[in-house]
mmCIF file of C-alpha atoms in Angstrom:
data_model
loop_
_atom_site.group_PDB
_atom_site.id
_atom_site.type_symbol
_atom_site.label_atom_id
_atom_site.label_comp_id
_atom_site.label_asym_id
_atom_site.label_seq_id
_atom_site.Cartn_x
_atom_site.Cartn_y
_atom_site.Cartn_z
ATOM 1 C CA MET A 1448 23.751 -5.439 -16.332
ATOM 2 C CA GLN A 1449 25.264 -5.359 -12.856
ATOM 3 C CA ARG A 1450 23.431 -2.109 -12.091
ATOM 4 C CA HIS A 1451 20.122 -3.782 -13.014
ATOM 5 C CA TYR A 1452 20.983 -6.725 -10.807
ATOM 6 C CA VAL A 1453 21.751 -4.428 -7.877
ATOM 7 C CA MET A 1454 18.504 -2.513 -8.411
ATOM 8 C CA TYR A 1455 16.569 -5.784 -8.553
ATOM 9 C CA TYR A 1456 18.301 -7.059 -5.420
ATOM 10 C CA GLU A 1457 17.597 -3.846 -3.502
ATOM 11 C CA MET A 1458 13.942 -3.852 -4.553
ATOM 12 C CA SER A 1459 13.588 -7.535 -3.703
ATOM 13 C CA TYR A 1460 15.216 -7.015 -0.315
ATOM 14 C CA GLY A 1461 13.014 -4.008 0.423
ATOM 15 C CA LEU A 1462 9.843 -5.893 -0.515
ATOM 16 C CA ASN A 1463 10.919 -8.865 1.604
ATOM 17 C CA ILE A 1464 11.498 -6.603 4.619
ATOM 18 C CA GLU A 1465 8.124 -4.912 4.034
ATOM 19 C CA MET A 1466 6.393 -8.302 3.802
ATOM 20 C CA HIS A 1467 7.870 -9.417 7.146
ATOM 21 C CA LYS A 1468 6.985 -6.088 8.717
ATOM 22 C CA GLN A 1469 3.377 -6.395 7.519
ATOM 23 C CA ALA A 1470 3.214 -9.983 8.822
ATOM 24 C CA GLU A 1471 4.368 -8.805 12.255
ATOM 25 C CA ILE A 1472 1.769 -6.018 12.242
ATOM 26 C CA VAL A 1473 -0.930 -8.568 11.375
ATOM 27 C CA LYS A 1474 0.138 -10.801 14.279
ATOM 28 C CA ARG A 1475 0.055 -7.892 16.727
ATOM 29 C CA LEU A 1476 -3.315 -6.606 15.531
ATOM 30 C CA ASN A 1477 -4.724 -10.136 15.683
ATOM 31 C CA GLY A 1478 -3.513 -10.389 19.292
ATOM 32 C CA ILE A 1479 -5.158 -7.064 20.157
ATOM 33 C CA CYS A 1480 -8.445 -8.230 18.603
ATOM 34 C CA ALA A 1481 -8.269 -11.487 20.564
ATOM 35 C CA GLN A 1482 -7.724 -9.572 23.825
ATOM 36 C CA VAL A 1483 -10.537 -7.061 23.234
ATOM 37 C CA LEU A 1484 -13.106 -9.475 21.778
ATOM 38 C CA PRO A 1485 -14.241 -11.026 25.125
ATOM 39 C CA TYR A 1486 -15.215 -7.572 26.439
ATOM 40 C CA LEU A 1487 -17.716 -7.008 23.615
ATOM 41 C CA SER A 1488 -21.352 -8.016 23.720
ATOM 42 C CA GLN A 1489 -22.278 -11.283 22.012
ATOM 43 C CA GLU A 1490 -23.791 -9.383 19.067
ATOM 44 C CA HIS A 1491 -20.694 -7.243 18.600
ATOM 45 C CA GLN A 1492 -18.438 -10.276 18.932
ATOM 46 C CA GLN A 1493 -20.265 -11.913 16.013
ATOM 47 C CA GLN A 1494 -19.949 -8.738 13.929
ATOM 48 C CA VAL A 1495 -16.228 -8.457 14.639
ATOM 49 C CA LEU A 1496 -15.592 -12.138 13.927
ATOM 50 C CA GLY A 1497 -17.461 -11.799 10.615
ATOM 51 C CA ALA A 1498 -15.440 -8.717 9.675
ATOM 52 C CA ILE A 1499 -12.186 -10.492 10.535
ATOM 53 C CA GLU A 1500 -13.134 -13.486 8.386
ATOM 54 C CA ARG A 1501 -14.036 -11.208 5.456
ATOM 55 C CA ALA A 1502 -10.724 -9.399 5.828
ATOM 56 C CA LYS A 1503 -8.842 -12.715 5.674
ATOM 57 C CA GLN A 1504 -10.484 -13.622 2.366
ATOM 58 C CA VAL A 1505 -9.027 -10.808 0.251
ATOM 59 C CA THR A 1506 -8.847 -11.657 -3.464
ATOM 60 C CA ALA A 1507 -6.379 -10.676 -6.185
ATOM 61 C CA PRO A 1508 -8.881 -8.298 -7.884
ATOM 62 C CA GLU A 1509 -9.467 -6.564 -4.534
ATOM 63 C CA LEU A 1510 -5.722 -6.167 -4.042
ATOM 64 C CA ASN A 1511 -5.361 -4.758 -7.550
ATOM 65 C CA SER A 1512 -8.173 -2.304 -6.834
ATOM 66 C CA ILE A 1513 -6.443 -1.162 -3.633
ATOM 67 C CA ILE A 1514 -3.128 -0.816 -5.471
ATOM 68 C CA ARG A 1515 -4.826 1.195 -8.240
ATOM 69 C CA GLN A 1516 -6.408 3.531 -5.678
ATOM 70 C CA GLN A 1517 -3.086 4.043 -3.901
ATOM 71 C CA LEU A 1518 -1.299 4.685 -7.188
ATOM 72 C CA GLN A 1519 -3.925 7.212 -8.269
ATOM 73 C CA ALA A 1520 -3.826 8.946 -4.881
ATOM 74 C CA HIS A 1521 -0.032 9.077 -5.067
ATOM 75 C CA GLN A 1522 -0.114 10.521 -8.582
ATOM 76 C CA LEU A 1523 -2.821 13.015 -7.599
ATOM 77 C CA SER A 1524 -0.780 14.211 -4.636
ATOM 78 C CA GLN A 1525 2.226 14.640 -6.931
ATOM 79 C CA LEU A 1526 0.124 16.703 -9.355
ATOM 80 C CA GLN A 1527 -1.174 18.841 -6.502
ATOM 81 C CA ALA A 1528 2.358 19.345 -5.260
ATOM 82 C CA LEU A 1529 3.258 20.899 -8.590
ATOM 83 C CA ALA A 1530 0.814 23.719 -7.746
ATOM 84 C CA LEU A 1531 -0.508 23.965 -11.261
ATOM 85 C CA PRO A 1532 -2.256 27.267 -11.989
ATOM 86 C CA LEU A 1533 -6.030 27.060 -11.786
ATOM 87 C CA THR A 1534 -6.698 28.645 -15.178
ATOM 88 C CA PRO A 1535 -9.419 27.059 -17.292
ATOM 89 C CA LEU A 1536 -8.359 24.829 -20.154
ATOM 90 C CA PRO A 1537 -9.043 25.993 -23.717
ATOM 91 C CA VAL A 1538 -12.203 24.578 -25.289
ATOM 92 C CA GLY A 1539 -11.680 21.008 -26.500
ATOM 93 C CA LEU A 1540 -8.560 20.399 -24.386
ATOM 94 C CA GLN A 1541 -8.988 17.694 -21.750
ATOM 95 C CA PRO A 1542 -7.036 17.495 -18.497
ATOM 96 C CA PRO A 1543 -4.474 14.677 -18.330
ATOM 97 C CA SER A 1544 -5.908 11.421 -17.050
ATOM 98 C CA LEU A 1545 -4.297 8.931 -14.730
ATOM 99 C CA PRO A 1546 -3.182 5.684 -16.365
ATOM 100 C CA ALA A 1547 -5.277 2.621 -15.667
ATOM 101 C CA VAL A 1548 -3.713 -0.321 -13.885
ATOM 102 C CA SER A 1549 -4.702 -3.703 -15.277
ATOM 103 C CA ALA A 1550 -4.832 -6.899 -13.260
ATOM 104 C CA GLY A 1551 -1.577 -8.031 -14.876
ATOM 105 C CA THR A 1552 0.352 -4.922 -13.857
ATOM 106 C CA GLY A 1553 -1.045 -4.576 -10.341
ATOM 107 C CA LEU A 1554 1.919 -6.190 -8.615
ATOM 108 C CA LEU A 1555 4.338 -4.225 -10.754
ATOM 109 C CA SER A 1556 2.560 -1.065 -9.649
ATOM 110 C CA LEU A 1557 2.886 -2.152 -6.034
ATOM 111 C CA SER A 1558 6.618 -2.693 -6.429
ATOM 112 C CA ALA A 1559 6.922 0.668 -8.182
ATOM 113 C CA LEU A 1560 5.091 2.373 -5.321
ATOM 114 C CA GLY A 1561 7.276 0.599 -2.794
ATOM 115 C CA SER A 1562 10.478 1.553 -4.560
ATOM 116 C CA GLN A 1563 9.355 5.178 -5.002
ATOM 117 C CA ALA A 1564 8.439 5.441 -1.332
ATOM 118 C CA HIS A 1565 11.702 3.743 -0.378
ATOM 119 C CA LEU A 1566 13.746 6.083 -2.560
ATOM 120 C CA SER A 1567 11.959 9.236 -1.403
ATOM 121 C CA LYS A 1568 12.450 8.320 2.256
ATOM 122 C CA GLU A 1569 16.062 7.396 1.549
ATOM 123 C CA ASP A 1570 16.574 10.824 -0.033
ATOM 124 C CA LYS A 1571 15.023 12.568 2.993
ATOM 125 C CA ASN A 1572 16.869 10.600 5.651
ATOM 126 C CA GLY A 1573 20.108 9.974 3.831
ATOM 127 C CA HIS A 1574 19.885 6.249 4.573
ATOM 128 C CA ASP A 1575 17.702 3.209 3.952
ATOM 129 C CA GLY A 1576 14.238 2.998 5.528
ATOM 130 C CA ASP A 1577 10.835 1.461 4.976
ATOM 131 C CA ASP A 1578 7.500 3.216 4.578
ATOM 132 C CA HIS A 1579 4.324 1.719 6.023
ATOM 133 C CA GLN A 1580 1.045 2.046 4.167
ATOM 134 C CA GLU A 1581 -2.169 0.924 5.770
ATOM 135 C CA ASP A 1582 -5.036 -0.539 3.802
ATOM 136 C CA SER A 1583 -8.491 0.060 5.156
ATOM 137 C CA ALA A 1584 -10.838 -2.903 5.283
ATOM 138 C CA GLU A 1585 -14.598 -2.602 5.300
ATOM 139 C CA PRO A 1586 -16.256 -4.138 8.374
#
């Protein structure tokens, strides 16, 4: 029970640190946008302001979609790292599919990704560290 508590505490602490780190990145990027915006033409300023407003209005389904894409990309990279032989599959045998992430498990997937990234970096460095993953937003 204590081991589970420690694991929960470590994951919670890591997610809290990551949240604060992301908030600081957002503040800095917002400051950069505010400094650069006056140098753009009026038309481009309107486009940028519209894109910024759209980016601020992210919804839970959009977040779950992003998480699903990151999880699938992570799993795909792990499969590619295994260097599976490129022999054709026998007739009727399908390649393994990636599990679907439902809206209810999206946040759990995010925490799993965060803990896997945290653990893999910890293994490489021999000490605690945080990974940063950027999400791309459409303009």
